[in-house]
């Protein structure tokens, strides 16, 4: 694939703080190929066909000198993340890990039916089957109750989808939601994000379905009043029945719900607004994503999203300072854990939620920075379980895995449970392309004699497809994970460079929650087999020559 070996890379970690005692005093620095927080630039001398997409190799950090170990012990060692994003401290009793599509679907319906103030749903698309229609019916019933109960109803419904995916076919996400817009025009908002990169001749010439490769709204967040569901699952019948994903419910978490409400509102403001007659239009005064000036549009979008992140971070810092000051003053008179029962302060949190946003089209690369740092600083004997429905890791992530010291167990979809398996046309070859990428990475692991430290496992389950993504981090000497990442990113080129993504880092020191996360990880890996050289000798792993030739050119699109 033309990838450089870790020893050839020009990246390093540099200390930018006054000393190396602070875990957030480190930053990634790379050589002439750019940095983890800079846009890639395309030379004007490159051939015109490269305008279809940025096929430049992404920046590749490598550890030339490991930073000093993160100072605080246990879960507190990850508090450096709050220097980038807001930190939400909650009780572990408010976190519930779900395990099945059916459980996810039933929870969505229950939460919609009981919502009183707000329903906010961000997804790639809404399907058009009976199960999806039932969700729409639940929304309609809840809106109707709100309307009957109050002349000025309090319930607001905001739905954010991708424009290209949500507009595919004659019956689509838009036609499913128009009846809600027509009946409850003051309570319902449907926003359709359109990537600014799909414009001009590109938009005119690329057909439906293929135009989705340029960039998407890929965030999956579902919130109801103060309850938030983070997932990688879309609002489609497969994700409600036999498509395995991950799901976590954050209950009674108003600050987190406020943050994601504001985030979806910000993206919605720079998106096309669905109208009752199935047309779309931008908000008054807003730059159009593909007809207006691209640079200005991206600058406005960046500003809107960063305002949400920065304002929430400031609020949480003030709250943290106030809580700390209050607990210091009251520590001698009333223990904080007992104060809740007497109507005072909430119990001291044992779990911290960090929202990680990745929107490279807008110059926002927070998730990428945090993920790279976690991979870089994972110590010897630490274990990282990483899973993705589509194994197409960025160059940076692959080289960090190959070049650092932690043990890795990477779970990916076997060809038979890949979402593209059996698809018509060119899409049907995509599972083979993933096999080819997997085989190349496995060969490199073997070449570096890292088979004991880095293990690939393929998920296989009859009648199911696999879409789970995220990671679990086990500190050295620990049998339970203290950190997990869960949300929409797949750790691939698309997630880092093309799409709008969001996930959360959940850090906990509570044993019961750690056991929930451990059980989730074990259930997923239980349905897998370890990859070896004989795996690629099976007939189902045969990759045609044309797929091998084409994969390096198209792998950044899927």
Coordinates of C-alpha atoms in Angstrom, one line a residue:
X1 CA 0.0 0.0 0.0
X2 CA 3.0 2.2 -0.2
X3 CA 3.2 2.7 3.6
X4 CA 6.4 3.6 5.3
X5 CA 7.7 1.5 8.2
X6 CA 7.6 3.1 11.7
X7 CA 11.4 3.5 11.7
X8 CA 11.2 5.7 8.7
X9 CA 8.7 8.2 10.1
X10 CA 9.5 11.7 10.9
X11 CA 7.2 12.3 13.9
X12 CA 8.0 12.9 17.5
X13 CA 6.5 13.9 20.8
X14 CA 7.6 17.3 22.1
X15 CA 7.1 18.7 25.5
X16 CA 5.5 22.2 25.3
X17 CA 4.9 22.7 29.0
X18 CA 7.3 24.1 31.6
X19 CA 8.1 20.6 32.8
X20 CA 7.1 17.0 32.0
X21 CA 5.1 16.3 35.0
X22 CA 1.8 17.3 33.4
X23 CA 0.2 14.7 31.1
X24 CA -1.3 17.5 28.9
X25 CA 2.1 19.2 28.4
X26 CA 2.8 17.0 25.4
X27 CA 1.8 17.5 21.8
X28 CA 2.3 15.6 18.6
X29 CA 4.8 17.1 16.2
X30 CA 5.6 15.8 12.8
X31 CA 7.9 16.8 10.0
X32 CA 7.3 18.2 6.6
X33 CA 4.1 16.2 6.1
X34 CA 2.1 18.4 8.5
X35 CA 0.7 17.9 12.0
X36 CA -2.2 16.4 13.8
X37 CA -3.9 19.7 14.1
X38 CA -3.3 21.1 10.6
X39 CA -5.2 20.7 7.3
X40 CA -3.5 18.8 4.5
X41 CA -2.9 21.1 1.5
X42 CA -3.0 20.0 -2.1
X43 CA -0.3 21.2 -4.4
X44 CA -1.6 23.1 -7.5
X45 CA 0.7 21.0 -9.6
X46 CA -1.1 17.7 -8.8
X47 CA -3.2 16.2 -11.5
X48 CA -6.8 17.3 -11.6
X49 CA -8.3 13.9 -10.9
X50 CA -7.0 14.2 -7.3
X51 CA -9.6 16.9 -6.8
X52 CA -12.0 14.1 -6.2
X53 CA -10.7 13.6 -2.8
X54 CA -7.6 14.2 -0.6
X55 CA -5.7 11.1 -1.2
X56 CA -2.6 12.4 0.4
X57 CA -1.1 10.2 3.1
X58 CA -2.3 11.5 6.5
X59 CA 0.3 12.7 9.0
X60 CA 2.1 9.8 10.8
X61 CA 3.2 10.5 14.3
X62 CA 5.7 8.1 15.9
X63 CA 7.2 8.0 19.3
X64 CA 10.9 8.8 19.3
X65 CA 11.0 9.5 23.0
X66 CA 8.2 8.4 25.2
X67 CA 6.8 11.2 27.4
X68 CA 7.0 10.7 31.1
X69 CA 4.1 8.6 32.4
X70 CA 0.8 10.2 33.2
X71 CA 1.1 11.4 36.7
X72 CA -2.2 10.7 38.5
X73 CA -3.0 7.1 39.3
X74 CA -6.0 5.2 37.9
X75 CA -8.9 7.0 36.2
X76 CA -7.6 10.4 37.2
X77 CA -4.7 10.1 34.8
X78 CA -7.0 11.0 31.9
X79 CA -8.1 14.4 33.3
X80 CA -5.7 16.0 30.8
X81 CA -8.6 15.6 28.2
X82 CA -10.5 18.3 29.9
X83 CA -7.9 20.8 28.6
X84 CA -9.5 20.1 25.2
X85 CA -13.2 19.4 25.9
X86 CA -15.7 19.8 28.7
X87 CA -15.4 17.2 31.5
X88 CA -18.7 16.0 32.9
X89 CA -18.5 14.2 36.3
X90 CA -21.4 11.9 37.0
X91 CA -22.2 9.0 39.2
X92 CA -21.6 5.5 37.7
X93 CA -25.2 4.6 38.7
X94 CA -26.3 6.9 35.8
X95 CA -24.5 4.8 33.2
X96 CA -26.1 1.7 31.6
X97 CA -24.4 -0.4 28.9
X98 CA -26.8 -2.0 26.5
X99 CA -26.0 -5.2 24.6
X100 CA -28.5 -5.9 21.8
X101 CA -30.2 -4.1 18.9
X102 CA -33.6 -5.1 20.3
X103 CA -32.8 -3.5 23.6
X104 CA -31.7 -0.3 21.8
X105 CA -34.9 -0.1 19.8
X106 CA -37.2 -0.7 22.8
X107 CA -35.3 2.0 24.7
X108 CA -35.7 4.5 21.9
X109 CA -39.5 4.0 21.9
X110 CA -39.8 4.2 25.7
X111 CA -37.7 7.4 25.8
X112 CA -39.7 9.0 23.0
X113 CA -43.0 8.2 24.7
X114 CA -41.9 9.7 28.0
X115 CA -40.1 12.8 26.7
X116 CA -41.6 16.1 28.0
X117 CA -39.1 18.8 26.9
X118 CA -36.9 17.7 24.1
X119 CA -36.1 14.9 21.7
X120 CA -32.9 15.3 19.8
X121 CA -31.7 12.6 17.3
X122 CA -28.6 12.8 15.1
X123 CA -28.0 9.9 12.7
X124 CA -26.8 9.2 9.3
X125 CA -30.3 8.4 8.1
X126 CA -33.8 7.2 9.1
X127 CA -34.9 4.0 7.4
X128 CA -38.2 3.5 5.6
X129 CA -39.5 0.2 7.0
X130 CA -42.2 -0.7 9.5
X131 CA -39.9 -0.4 12.6
X132 CA -38.8 3.0 11.6
X133 CA -42.4 4.0 10.9
X134 CA -43.2 2.9 14.5
X135 CA -40.6 5.3 15.8
X136 CA -42.1 8.1 13.8
X137 CA -45.6 7.2 15.1
X138 CA -44.2 7.4 18.7
X139 CA -42.9 10.9 17.9
X140 CA -46.3 11.9 16.5
X141 CA -48.1 10.5 19.6
X142 CA -45.8 12.3 22.0
X143 CA -46.1 15.6 20.1
X144 CA -49.9 15.2 20.1
X145 CA -50.0 14.7 23.8
X146 CA -47.8 17.8 24.3
X147 CA -50.0 19.8 22.1
X148 CA -53.2 18.8 23.9
X149 CA -51.7 19.3 27.4
X150 CA -50.6 22.9 26.7
X151 CA -51.6 25.7 24.4
X152 CA -47.9 26.5 24.1
X153 CA -46.4 23.0 24.0
X154 CA -43.0 22.6 25.6
X155 CA -41.8 19.6 23.6
X156 CA -39.3 20.3 20.8
X157 CA -38.1 17.6 18.4
X158 CA -34.8 18.2 16.5
X159 CA -33.6 15.6 14.0
X160 CA -30.2 15.9 12.2
X161 CA -29.5 13.6 9.2
X162 CA -27.2 13.5 6.3
X163 CA -28.5 15.1 3.1
X164 CA -27.2 12.7 0.5
X165 CA -28.0 9.5 2.5
X166 CA -31.3 10.8 3.7
X167 CA -32.4 11.8 0.2
X168 CA -31.6 8.5 -1.5
X169 CA -34.5 6.9 -3.4
X170 CA -38.1 8.1 -3.9
X171 CA -39.1 6.9 -0.4
X172 CA -36.4 8.1 2.0
X173 CA -35.8 9.8 5.4
X174 CA -37.3 13.0 4.2
X175 CA -40.6 11.5 3.1
X176 CA -40.8 9.7 6.4
X177 CA -40.5 12.9 8.4
X178 CA -42.5 15.4 6.3
X179 CA -45.8 14.4 8.0
X180 CA -44.4 15.5 11.3
X181 CA -43.3 18.8 9.9
X182 CA -46.7 19.4 8.3
X183 CA -48.6 18.6 11.5
X184 CA -46.3 20.2 14.1
X185 CA -44.4 23.0 12.2
X186 CA -43.5 25.0 15.4
X187 CA -42.2 22.0 17.3
X188 CA -40.3 19.9 14.8
X189 CA -37.0 20.7 13.0
X190 CA -35.3 18.5 10.5
X191 CA -31.8 19.5 9.4
X192 CA -30.0 17.8 6.5
X193 CA -26.2 18.3 6.6
X194 CA -24.5 18.6 3.2
X195 CA -20.8 18.3 3.0
X196 CA -19.1 21.5 1.5
X197 CA -16.8 19.2 -0.5
X198 CA -19.6 17.9 -2.8
X199 CA -20.1 20.9 -5.1
X200 CA -19.8 22.0 -8.7
X201 CA -19.1 19.4 -11.4
X202 CA -18.4 16.8 -8.6
X203 CA -22.0 17.2 -7.4
X204 CA -23.4 17.2 -10.9
X205 CA -21.5 14.1 -12.2
X206 CA -21.3 11.7 -9.2
X207 CA -24.5 9.6 -9.1
X208 CA -26.6 8.8 -6.0
X209 CA -25.0 6.4 -3.5
X210 CA -21.5 7.2 -4.8
X211 CA -21.9 10.9 -3.8
X212 CA -22.0 9.7 -0.2
X213 CA -18.3 8.8 -0.4
X214 CA -17.3 12.5 -0.4
X215 CA -18.4 13.2 3.2
X216 CA -21.3 12.6 5.5
X217 CA -23.0 13.6 8.8
X218 CA -22.1 10.4 10.7
X219 CA -22.8 11.4 14.4
X220 CA -25.2 9.1 16.2
X221 CA -26.7 10.7 19.4
X222 CA -30.2 10.2 20.7
X223 CA -31.3 12.2 23.7
X224 CA -34.6 12.6 25.4
X225 CA -35.0 15.3 28.1
X226 CA -31.9 14.7 30.2
X227 CA -31.2 11.1 29.1
X228 CA -28.6 10.5 26.4
X229 CA -27.9 7.4 24.2
X230 CA -24.5 7.3 22.6
X231 CA -24.1 4.7 19.8
X232 CA -22.7 3.8 16.4
X233 CA -26.1 2.6 15.3
X234 CA -28.3 4.3 12.7
X235 CA -32.1 4.6 12.8
X236 CA -32.7 1.7 10.5
X237 CA -34.4 -1.7 11.0
X238 CA -31.1 -3.7 10.6
X239 CA -29.8 -1.8 13.6
X240 CA -32.9 -2.7 15.6
X241 CA -32.7 -6.5 14.8
X242 CA -29.5 -8.2 13.7
X243 CA -26.8 -5.6 13.2
X244 CA -24.5 -5.7 16.2
X245 CA -23.4 -2.3 17.5
X246 CA -22.6 -0.6 20.9
X247 CA -24.9 1.5 23.0
X248 CA -24.6 3.3 26.3
X249 CA -27.3 5.2 28.2
X250 CA -26.4 8.2 30.3
X251 CA -29.4 8.8 32.6
X252 CA -30.4 12.0 34.3
X253 CA -27.4 13.9 32.9
X254 CA -28.7 17.4 32.1
X255 CA -25.3 19.0 31.4
X256 CA -24.4 16.3 28.9
X257 CA -27.8 16.5 27.3
X258 CA -27.4 20.3 27.1
X259 CA -24.0 19.9 25.4
X260 CA -25.2 17.5 22.7
X261 CA -28.4 19.5 22.2
X262 CA -26.3 22.6 21.5
X263 CA -23.9 20.6 19.3
X264 CA -26.7 19.2 17.1
X265 CA -28.3 22.7 17.0
X266 CA -24.9 24.1 15.8
X267 CA -24.6 21.6 13.0
X268 CA -28.3 22.0 12.2
X269 CA -27.8 25.8 11.8
X270 CA -25.2 25.2 9.0
X271 CA -27.4 22.5 7.4
X272 CA -30.2 22.6 4.9
X273 CA -33.7 22.8 6.6
X274 CA -36.3 20.4 5.3
X275 CA -39.6 22.1 4.4
X276 CA -43.2 20.8 4.4
X277 CA -43.2 20.5 0.6
X278 CA -40.0 18.4 0.6
X279 CA -37.8 21.3 -0.5
X280 CA -34.8 22.4 1.5
X281 CA -33.4 25.9 2.3
X282 CA -30.8 27.4 4.4
X283 CA -31.5 29.5 7.5
X284 CA -31.6 33.2 6.6
X285 CA -28.2 34.8 6.4
X286 CA -26.4 31.5 6.4
X287 CA -23.8 30.6 3.7
X288 CA -24.9 27.7 1.5
X289 CA -22.8 24.6 1.9
X290 CA -22.3 23.9 -1.8
X291 CA -23.4 27.0 -3.6
X292 CA -21.8 29.6 -1.4
X293 CA -18.1 30.3 -0.6
X294 CA -16.6 27.1 0.7
X295 CA -13.9 28.7 2.9
X296 CA -16.4 31.1 4.5
X297 CA -18.9 28.3 5.1
X298 CA -16.3 26.1 6.9
X299 CA -15.1 29.1 9.0
X300 CA -18.7 29.8 10.1
X301 CA -19.3 26.1 10.9
X302 CA -16.0 25.9 12.8
X303 CA -16.9 28.9 14.9
X304 CA -20.4 27.6 15.7
X305 CA -19.2 24.2 16.8
X306 CA -16.2 25.5 18.8
X307 CA -18.5 28.0 20.6
X308 CA -20.5 25.0 21.8
X309 CA -17.3 23.1 22.9
X310 CA -15.6 26.1 24.5
X311 CA -18.7 27.5 26.3
X312 CA -19.5 24.0 27.8
X313 CA -15.8 23.6 28.8
X314 CA -15.9 27.0 30.6
X315 CA -19.2 26.1 32.3
X316 CA -17.8 22.8 33.6
X317 CA -14.6 24.4 34.8
X318 CA -16.5 26.9 36.8
X319 CA -18.8 24.2 38.2
X320 CA -15.7 22.1 39.0
X321 CA -14.1 25.0 40.8
X322 CA -17.3 25.8 42.7
X323 CA -17.9 22.2 43.7
X324 CA -14.3 21.7 44.8
X325 CA -14.4 24.9 46.8
X326 CA -17.7 24.0 48.4
X327 CA -16.5 20.5 49.3
X328 CA -13.3 21.8 50.8
X329 CA -15.3 24.2 53.0
X330 CA -17.9 21.6 54.0
X331 CA -15.7 18.6 54.3
X332 CA -15.4 18.9 58.1
X333 CA -19.2 19.2 58.7
X334 CA -21.0 17.0 56.0
X335 CA -19.5 14.3 53.8
X336 CA -20.3 15.0 50.2
X337 CA -21.7 11.5 49.6
X338 CA -24.2 11.9 52.4
X339 CA -25.3 15.4 51.4
X340 CA -27.5 14.4 48.6
X341 CA -29.9 12.7 51.0
X342 CA -30.3 15.9 52.9
X343 CA -30.9 17.9 49.8
X344 CA -27.3 19.3 49.5
X345 CA -24.6 18.6 47.0
X346 CA -24.6 15.6 44.7
X347 CA -22.3 12.7 45.5
X348 CA -18.7 13.1 44.4
X349 CA -18.5 11.7 40.8
X350 CA -16.7 8.4 40.1
X351 CA -17.2 8.6 36.4
X352 CA -16.2 11.3 33.8
X353 CA -17.6 11.8 30.3
X354 CA -15.5 13.6 27.7
X355 CA -17.2 14.4 24.3
X356 CA -14.7 14.0 21.5
X357 CA -15.6 15.8 18.2
X358 CA -14.0 15.2 14.8
X359 CA -15.0 17.4 11.9
X360 CA -11.9 17.7 9.7
X361 CA -13.9 19.6 6.9
X362 CA -14.3 22.4 9.6
X363 CA -10.7 22.0 10.9
X364 CA -11.8 20.3 14.2
X365 CA -9.7 17.3 15.1
X366 CA -10.2 16.8 18.8
X367 CA -11.1 13.1 18.6
X368 CA -8.0 12.4 16.4
X369 CA -5.7 14.1 18.9
X370 CA -7.1 12.3 21.9
X371 CA -7.1 8.9 20.3
X372 CA -3.6 9.3 19.1
X373 CA -2.4 10.4 22.5
X374 CA -4.2 7.4 24.2
X375 CA -2.5 5.0 21.7
X376 CA 0.9 6.7 22.2
X377 CA 0.9 6.8 26.0
X378 CA -0.5 3.3 26.6
X379 CA 2.1 1.8 28.8
X380 CA 3.8 -1.6 28.6
X381 CA 1.5 -4.4 29.7
X382 CA -1.5 -2.2 29.2
X383 CA -4.2 -3.8 27.0
X384 CA -6.3 -2.1 24.4
X385 CA -9.3 -3.8 22.8
X386 CA -10.2 -2.0 19.7
X387 CA -13.1 -2.8 17.4
X388 CA -14.3 -1.5 14.1
X389 CA -16.9 -2.6 11.7
X390 CA -14.7 -1.5 8.8
X391 CA -11.0 -2.3 9.2
X392 CA -9.3 0.6 7.4
X393 CA -7.2 2.3 10.1
X394 CA -5.5 5.6 9.3
X395 CA -1.7 5.4 8.7
X396 CA -1.2 7.3 12.0
X397 CA -3.2 4.8 14.0
X398 CA -1.6 1.8 12.4
X399 CA 1.9 3.1 13.0
X400 CA 1.1 3.9 16.6
X401 CA -0.2 0.4 17.2
X402 CA 2.9 -1.1 15.5
X403 CA 5.3 1.2 17.2
X404 CA 4.1 1.4 20.8
X405 CA 4.2 -1.0 23.7
X406 CA 0.7 -1.9 24.8
X407 CA -1.0 -5.2 23.9
X408 CA -3.7 -4.9 21.2
X409 CA -6.7 -7.1 20.5
X410 CA -8.3 -5.7 17.3
X411 CA -11.8 -7.0 16.5
X412 CA -13.1 -6.6 12.9
X413 CA -15.8 -8.0 10.7
X414 CA -15.3 -11.2 8.8
X415 CA -16.3 -10.8 5.1
X416 CA -19.6 -12.6 5.8
X417 CA -20.8 -10.1 8.5
X418 CA -19.5 -7.0 6.6
X419 CA -22.4 -4.6 5.9
X420 CA -21.5 -4.7 2.2
X421 CA -21.4 -8.5 1.9
X422 CA -23.6 -9.6 -1.0
X423 CA -24.2 -6.0 -2.3
X424 CA -24.8 -5.5 -6.0
X425 CA -22.2 -4.0 -8.4
X426 CA -18.9 -2.5 -7.2
X427 CA -20.1 -2.3 -3.6
X428 CA -20.1 -6.1 -3.5
X429 CA -16.3 -6.1 -3.8
X430 CA -15.8 -3.8 -0.7
X431 CA -15.6 -6.8 1.7
X432 CA -12.7 -8.1 -0.4
X433 CA -11.0 -4.8 -0.2
X434 CA -11.2 -4.9 3.6
X435 CA -9.7 -8.4 3.5
X436 CA -6.8 -7.1 1.5
X437 CA -6.2 -4.2 3.9
X438 CA -6.4 -6.6 6.8
X439 CA -4.0 -9.0 5.2
X440 CA -1.5 -6.3 4.5
X441 CA -1.6 -5.1 8.1
X442 CA -1.3 -8.7 9.4
X443 CA 1.7 -9.3 7.2
X444 CA 3.3 -6.2 8.6
X445 CA 2.6 -7.4 12.2
X446 CA 4.3 -10.7 11.3
X447 CA 7.2 -8.9 9.6
X448 CA 7.9 -7.0 12.8
X449 CA 7.4 -10.1 14.9
X450 CA 4.6 -8.6 16.9
X451 CA 2.1 -11.4 16.7
X452 CA 2.1 -11.9 20.4
X453 CA 1.5 -8.2 21.2
X454 CA -1.0 -7.4 18.3
X455 CA -3.8 -9.9 17.6
X456 CA -6.5 -9.6 15.0
X457 CA -9.9 -11.3 15.6
X458 CA -12.8 -11.6 13.2
X459 CA -16.4 -11.3 14.3
X460 CA -18.6 -14.0 12.9
X461 CA -22.2 -14.7 13.7
X462 CA -24.7 -16.4 11.4
X463 CA -27.5 -14.2 10.2
X464 CA -25.9 -11.0 11.7
X465 CA -23.8 -8.1 10.5
X466 CA -21.2 -6.3 12.5
X467 CA -21.0 -2.5 13.1
X468 CA -19.5 -2.1 16.6
X469 CA -16.7 0.4 17.1
X470 CA -14.7 1.8 19.9
X471 CA -12.0 0.7 22.4
X472 CA -11.5 -0.4 26.0
X473 CA -8.3 0.4 27.8
X474 CA -7.0 -1.8 30.6
X475 CA -4.2 -0.3 32.6
X476 CA -1.1 -2.5 33.4
X477 CA -2.0 -5.0 36.1
X478 CA -5.7 -4.4 35.9
X479 CA -8.3 -7.0 35.0
X480 CA -11.0 -4.4 34.3
X481 CA -11.1 -1.5 31.8
X482 CA -11.1 2.1 33.2
X483 CA -11.7 3.8 29.9
X484 CA -13.8 3.2 26.9
X485 CA -14.5 5.2 23.7
X486 CA -18.0 4.8 22.2
X487 CA -19.7 6.6 19.4
X488 CA -19.6 7.0 15.6
X489 CA -15.9 6.9 14.5
X490 CA -14.5 3.8 12.8
X491 CA -10.8 4.9 13.3
X492 CA -10.5 5.0 9.5
X493 CA -9.7 7.6 6.9
X494 CA -13.3 8.6 6.4
X495 CA -13.9 9.1 10.2
X496 CA -10.7 11.3 10.5
X497 CA -10.8 13.2 7.3
X498 CA -14.2 13.3 5.7
X499 CA -17.2 12.8 8.0
X500 CA -18.7 14.6 11.0
X501 CA -18.1 12.3 14.0
X502 CA -18.6 12.3 17.7
X503 CA -17.9 9.9 20.5
X504 CA -17.4 10.0 24.2
X505 CA -14.5 8.8 26.4
X506 CA -16.0 7.3 29.5
X507 CA -13.5 7.1 32.3
X508 CA -14.6 5.4 35.5
X509 CA -13.1 4.2 38.8
X510 CA -16.3 2.4 39.8
X511 CA -15.8 -1.4 39.8
X512 CA -19.4 -2.2 38.9
X513 CA -19.3 0.0 35.8
X514 CA -15.9 -1.4 34.9
X515 CA -17.5 -4.8 35.1
X516 CA -20.3 -3.7 32.7
X517 CA -17.7 -2.5 30.2
X518 CA -15.8 -5.7 30.6
X519 CA -18.9 -7.8 30.0
X520 CA -19.7 -5.8 26.9
X521 CA -16.2 -6.3 25.5
X522 CA -16.2 -10.1 26.3
X523 CA -19.6 -10.6 24.7
X524 CA -18.4 -9.0 21.4
X525 CA -15.1 -10.9 21.3
X526 CA -16.8 -14.2 22.3
X527 CA -18.2 -14.3 18.7
X528 CA -14.8 -14.1 17.1
X529 CA -11.9 -16.2 15.9
X530 CA -8.2 -15.3 15.9
X531 CA -6.7 -14.4 12.6
X532 CA -3.6 -16.4 11.5
X533 CA -1.8 -16.9 8.2
X534 CA -4.1 -19.8 7.4
X535 CA -7.1 -17.4 7.6
X536 CA -6.1 -15.8 4.3
X537 CA -5.7 -19.2 2.6
X538 CA -9.5 -19.8 2.9
X539 CA -11.5 -19.6 -0.4
X540 CA -13.7 -16.8 1.1
X541 CA -10.6 -14.7 1.6
X542 CA -9.4 -14.8 -2.0
X543 CA -9.0 -11.3 -3.3
X544 CA -9.2 -10.7 -7.1
X545 CA -6.3 -8.9 -8.8
X546 CA -8.4 -6.0 -9.8
X547 CA -9.5 -5.4 -6.2
X548 CA -5.9 -5.4 -5.1
X549 CA -5.0 -2.8 -7.8
X550 CA -8.0 -0.6 -7.1
X551 CA -8.0 -0.7 -3.3
X552 CA -5.0 1.8 -2.8
X553 CA -6.9 4.3 -4.9
X554 CA -10.3 4.0 -3.3
X555 CA -9.7 3.0 0.3
X556 CA -10.0 6.6 1.4
X557 CA -13.6 6.6 0.3
X558 CA -15.1 3.7 2.4

